[in-house]
Short mmCIF file of C-alpha atoms in Angstrom, two decimals:
data_model
loop_
_atom_site.label_atom_id
_atom_site.label_comp_id
_atom_site.label_asym_id
_atom_site.label_seq_id
_atom_site.Cartn_x
_atom_site.Cartn_y
_atom_site.Cartn_z
CA GLN E 299 -31.01 49.52 118.05
CA LYS E 300 -32.19 47.17 115.32
CA GLU E 301 -35.86 46.11 116.00
CA VAL E 302 -38.15 43.47 113.62
CA GLU E 303 -41.23 43.46 115.58
CA GLN E 304 -44.32 40.62 115.50
CA ASN E 305 -47.46 40.59 117.42
CA SER E 306 -46.78 37.28 119.24
CA GLY E 307 -50.22 36.05 118.92
CA PRO E 308 -51.34 33.39 119.67
CA LEU E 309 -53.56 33.87 116.16
CA SER E 310 -56.25 31.74 115.53
CA VAL E 311 -58.29 31.25 112.32
CA PRO E 312 -60.83 29.28 110.95
CA GLU E 313 -59.37 26.47 108.37
CA GLY E 314 -60.42 28.28 105.27
CA ALA E 315 -60.15 32.06 105.91
CA ILE E 316 -57.47 33.96 105.63
CA ALA E 317 -54.41 34.63 107.91
CA SER E 318 -52.49 37.76 108.31
CA LEU E 319 -49.31 38.18 109.96
CA ASN E 320 -47.63 41.60 109.85
CA CYS E 321 -44.32 42.54 110.76
CA THR E 322 -42.30 45.95 111.15
CA TYR E 323 -39.21 46.61 111.47
CA SER E 324 -37.55 49.95 112.37
CA ASP E 325 -34.23 50.06 109.79
CA ARG E 326 -35.40 52.15 106.57
CA GLY E 327 -32.47 51.36 104.90
CA SER E 328 -33.69 47.72 104.90
CA GLN E 329 -32.84 45.75 101.81
CA SER E 330 -34.99 42.38 102.20
CA PHE E 331 -37.49 40.27 103.77
CA PHE E 332 -38.35 36.89 104.59
CA TRP E 333 -40.77 34.87 106.01
CA TYR E 334 -40.06 31.45 107.92
CA ARG E 335 -42.40 28.89 109.35
CA GLN E 336 -40.87 26.93 111.81
CA TYR E 337 -42.70 23.72 113.69
CA SER E 338 -42.65 23.35 117.26
CA GLY E 339 -38.88 21.27 117.34
CA LYS E 340 -37.75 21.71 113.71
CA SER E 341 -35.71 24.36 112.08
CA PRO E 342 -37.54 28.06 110.02
CA GLU E 343 -38.15 26.67 106.78
CA LEU E 344 -38.04 29.67 104.25
CA ILE E 345 -41.69 30.29 102.74
CA MET E 346 -41.18 33.65 100.32
CA PHE E 347 -38.91 36.74 100.17
CA ILE E 348 -39.87 40.05 99.00
CA TYR E 349 -37.23 42.91 97.77
CA SER E 350 -40.16 45.47 96.54
CA ASN E 351 -42.44 47.26 97.46
CA GLY E 352 -45.76 46.27 96.72
CA ASP E 353 -47.27 42.38 96.75
CA LYS E 354 -45.80 38.77 95.77
CA GLU E 355 -48.06 35.92 95.83
CA ASP E 356 -46.85 31.96 96.05
CA GLY E 357 -49.76 29.70 95.97
CA ARG E 358 -51.69 30.51 99.00
CA PHE E 359 -48.75 33.16 100.32
CA THR E 360 -48.96 36.48 99.71
CA ALA E 361 -45.95 38.84 100.97
CA GLN E 362 -47.57 42.30 101.03
CA LEU E 363 -44.28 45.20 101.31
CA ASN E 364 -44.05 48.93 102.15
CA LYS E 365 -41.27 50.12 102.55
CA ALA E 366 -42.34 53.98 103.41
CA SER E 367 -44.30 52.33 106.19
CA GLN E 368 -41.80 49.94 107.39
CA TYR E 369 -43.82 46.83 107.00
CA VAL E 370 -43.85 43.58 106.17
CA SER E 371 -46.88 41.29 106.00
CA LEU E 372 -48.07 37.55 105.05
CA LEU E 373 -51.08 36.16 103.58
CA ILE E 374 -52.37 32.77 104.32
CA ARG E 375 -55.18 31.99 101.72
CA ASP E 376 -57.44 29.07 102.43
CA SER E 377 -55.91 28.61 105.40
CA GLN E 378 -55.14 24.62 106.55
CA PRO E 379 -54.47 23.28 110.08
CA SER E 380 -50.86 21.51 108.62
CA ASP E 381 -50.75 25.95 108.47
CA SER E 382 -50.00 25.68 112.56
CA ALA E 383 -47.16 27.12 112.99
CA THR E 384 -45.25 29.77 114.32
CA TYR E 385 -44.16 32.32 111.61
CA LEU E 386 -40.90 34.43 111.93
CA CYS E 387 -40.71 37.19 110.60
CA ALA E 388 -37.19 38.54 109.34
CA VAL E 389 -34.82 40.97 108.06
CA ASN E 390 -31.79 42.13 105.77
CA TRP E 391 -30.40 45.14 106.69
CA ARG E 392 -28.61 46.28 103.91
CA THR E 393 -27.47 45.04 100.82
CA GLY E 394 -24.97 42.42 100.66
CA ALA E 395 -25.62 41.94 104.73
CA ASN E 396 -24.47 39.05 105.70
CA ASN E 397 -27.05 37.10 108.02
CA LEU E 398 -30.38 37.87 109.01
CA PHE E 399 -32.12 39.19 112.13
CA PHE E 400 -35.78 37.80 113.12
CA GLY E 401 -38.65 38.62 114.92
CA THR E 402 -40.07 36.69 117.75
CA GLY E 403 -42.84 35.07 115.89
CA THR E 404 -46.55 34.85 115.66
CA ARG E 405 -48.15 31.41 116.13
CA LEU E 406 -51.00 30.64 114.18
CA THR E 407 -53.57 28.01 115.12
CA VAL E 408 -55.82 27.12 112.19
CA ILE E 409 -59.15 25.61 114.00
CA PRO E 410 -60.42 22.36 112.00
CA GLY L 26 -34.36 24.87 97.73
CA ALA L 27 -30.73 24.27 99.21
CA VAL L 28 -30.31 21.77 101.58
CA VAL L 29 -27.85 22.30 104.43
CA SER L 30 -27.77 19.28 107.13
CA GLN L 31 -26.83 18.72 110.95
CA HIS L 32 -25.47 16.25 112.83
CA PRO L 33 -26.38 15.39 115.13
CA SER L 34 -29.38 16.07 115.47
CA TRP L 35 -29.67 15.59 118.86
CA VAL L 36 -27.00 15.24 121.66
CA ILE L 37 -27.24 14.71 125.75
CA CYS L 38 -23.85 15.23 127.33
CA LYS L 39 -22.54 15.42 131.06
CA SER L 40 -21.63 18.99 132.70
CA GLY L 41 -18.21 19.84 131.90
CA THR L 42 -17.78 17.63 128.77
CA SER L 43 -17.65 19.44 125.23
CA VAL L 44 -19.54 18.59 121.96
CA LYS L 45 -19.85 19.04 118.55
CA ILE L 46 -22.32 19.81 116.31
CA GLU L 47 -21.62 20.00 112.23
CA CYS L 48 -23.07 21.70 110.02
CA ARG L 49 -22.79 20.83 106.01
CA SER L 50 -24.35 22.12 103.14
CA LEU L 51 -25.22 19.33 100.74
CA ASP L 52 -25.87 20.78 97.24
CA PHE L 53 -23.80 23.91 97.59
CA GLN L 54 -20.73 25.74 98.38
CA ALA L 55 -21.64 28.22 101.54
CA THR L 56 -18.78 31.10 101.95
CA THR L 57 -20.53 31.58 104.98
CA MET L 58 -22.50 29.91 107.29
CA PHE L 59 -24.51 30.74 110.48
CA TRP L 60 -24.83 29.69 114.07
CA TYR L 61 -28.41 30.32 116.14
CA ARG L 62 -29.38 29.25 118.86
CA GLN L 63 -33.35 28.83 120.49
CA PHE L 64 -34.74 28.79 123.39
CA PRO L 65 -37.79 27.59 124.15
CA LYS L 66 -40.62 29.49 122.79
CA GLN L 67 -37.47 32.12 122.00
CA SER L 68 -37.09 33.28 118.66
CA LEU L 69 -33.62 32.57 116.87
CA MET L 70 -30.89 34.44 118.60
CA LEU L 71 -27.92 35.13 116.38
CA MET L 72 -24.41 33.77 117.78
CA ALA L 73 -21.92 33.89 115.31
CA THR L 74 -21.17 34.36 111.08
CA SER L 75 -18.70 31.26 110.16
CA ASN L 76 -16.51 32.37 107.25
CA GLU L 77 -14.76 29.71 105.31
CA GLY L 78 -10.80 30.09 105.95
CA SER L 79 -11.03 32.91 108.50
CA LYS L 80 -12.44 33.39 112.28
CA ALA L 81 -16.01 33.09 113.41
CA THR L 82 -17.52 37.10 113.72
CA TYR L 83 -19.19 36.39 117.28
CA GLU L 84 -22.43 38.79 118.37
CA GLN L 85 -22.34 40.35 121.68
CA GLY L 86 -22.36 38.16 124.50
CA VAL L 87 -21.57 35.38 123.27
CA GLU L 88 -18.06 33.98 124.60
CA LYS L 89 -15.53 32.57 121.50
CA ASP L 90 -13.71 29.96 123.89
CA LYS L 91 -16.74 28.69 124.95
CA PHE L 92 -18.05 27.78 121.52
CA LEU L 93 -15.62 26.87 118.89
CA ILE L 94 -16.40 27.12 115.51
CA ASN L 95 -14.32 25.90 112.72
CA HIS L 96 -15.91 26.49 108.40
CA ALA L 97 -12.57 23.94 107.54
CA SER L 98 -14.40 24.44 103.89
CA LEU L 99 -16.98 26.00 101.76
CA THR L 100 -19.61 22.67 103.09
CA LEU L 101 -19.12 22.01 106.25
CA SER L 102 -18.86 24.24 109.24
CA THR L 103 -18.28 23.06 113.27
CA LEU L 104 -19.55 24.12 116.20
CA THR L 105 -17.63 23.07 119.48
CA VAL L 106 -19.55 23.74 122.78
CA THR L 107 -16.85 23.36 125.27
CA SER L 108 -17.49 22.47 129.24
CA ALA L 109 -20.80 22.48 128.15
CA HIS L 110 -23.34 23.62 131.20
CA PRO L 111 -26.76 22.94 131.73
CA GLU L 112 -27.24 26.85 131.14
CA ASP L 113 -26.00 25.35 127.45
CA SER L 114 -28.92 23.46 126.75
CA SER L 115 -30.44 24.61 123.81
CA PHE L 116 -32.13 24.43 120.07
CA TYR L 117 -28.88 24.76 118.00
CA ILE L 118 -29.40 25.35 114.03
CA CYS L 119 -26.97 26.39 111.72
CA SER L 120 -27.84 28.23 108.43
CA ALA L 121 -25.89 28.74 104.85
CA ARG L 122 -26.13 31.21 102.14
CA THR L 123 -26.51 31.39 98.87
CA ILE L 124 -26.76 34.45 96.96
CA TYR L 125 -30.60 35.59 97.82
CA GLU L 126 -31.57 33.29 100.11
CA GLN L 127 -30.42 31.91 103.44
CA TYR L 128 -31.35 28.29 104.75
CA PHE L 129 -31.42 26.66 107.57
CA GLY L 130 -29.99 23.07 109.03
CA PRO L 131 -32.80 20.89 110.76
CA GLY L 132 -31.28 21.73 114.05
CA THR L 133 -29.95 20.43 117.14
CA ARG L 134 -31.23 20.23 120.35
CA LEU L 135 -28.57 19.61 123.27
CA THR L 136 -29.33 18.60 126.83
CA VAL L 137 -26.23 18.91 129.14
CA THR L 138 -27.18 17.24 132.31
#
């Protein structure tokens, strides 16, 4: 049974702080990993993806991947109230695999 | 990034009627599109994978005769909910895949009364 697990939260951080979102996955052979942000009533929007172990930075966002631990995280620096949303971790199990499996999401609230 | 559109954005229909939802990739060709369903406070659940020119692949538990999918061209896939019932009320989201990334449409909120 392939699984993608996230802490459902809610996770609350003060404005300007670092928000840390975590995700674990069950299939060691997973190839690519994605973070999506979903505002209430809206569809998910891609924040970033990561394929290789280590860190990948894009603006205020940093994705971290540790394949040995089957763990991927998303750090949001200088959190803003507009970052308040549900963050979905998604995993593509195999290279060339056609679809993504999603975690249940972590709800983040940034307190002004 | 790539743009995916959906139409309609919301629809209310009576129980027993059918509803068609369109998904279009606006600035790229998508040989594969996906249909998801999301109930309140739950994650996205993949319903089916739609391949251009061939039959859709449905996930376990999804009735293919109830959720008809047609992928007529490289930029258009449609989902028809046939004989809709209140339990089909949900947020339906399509997505289309480029080589590396998967982009989502804005979603269609279906309410069956």
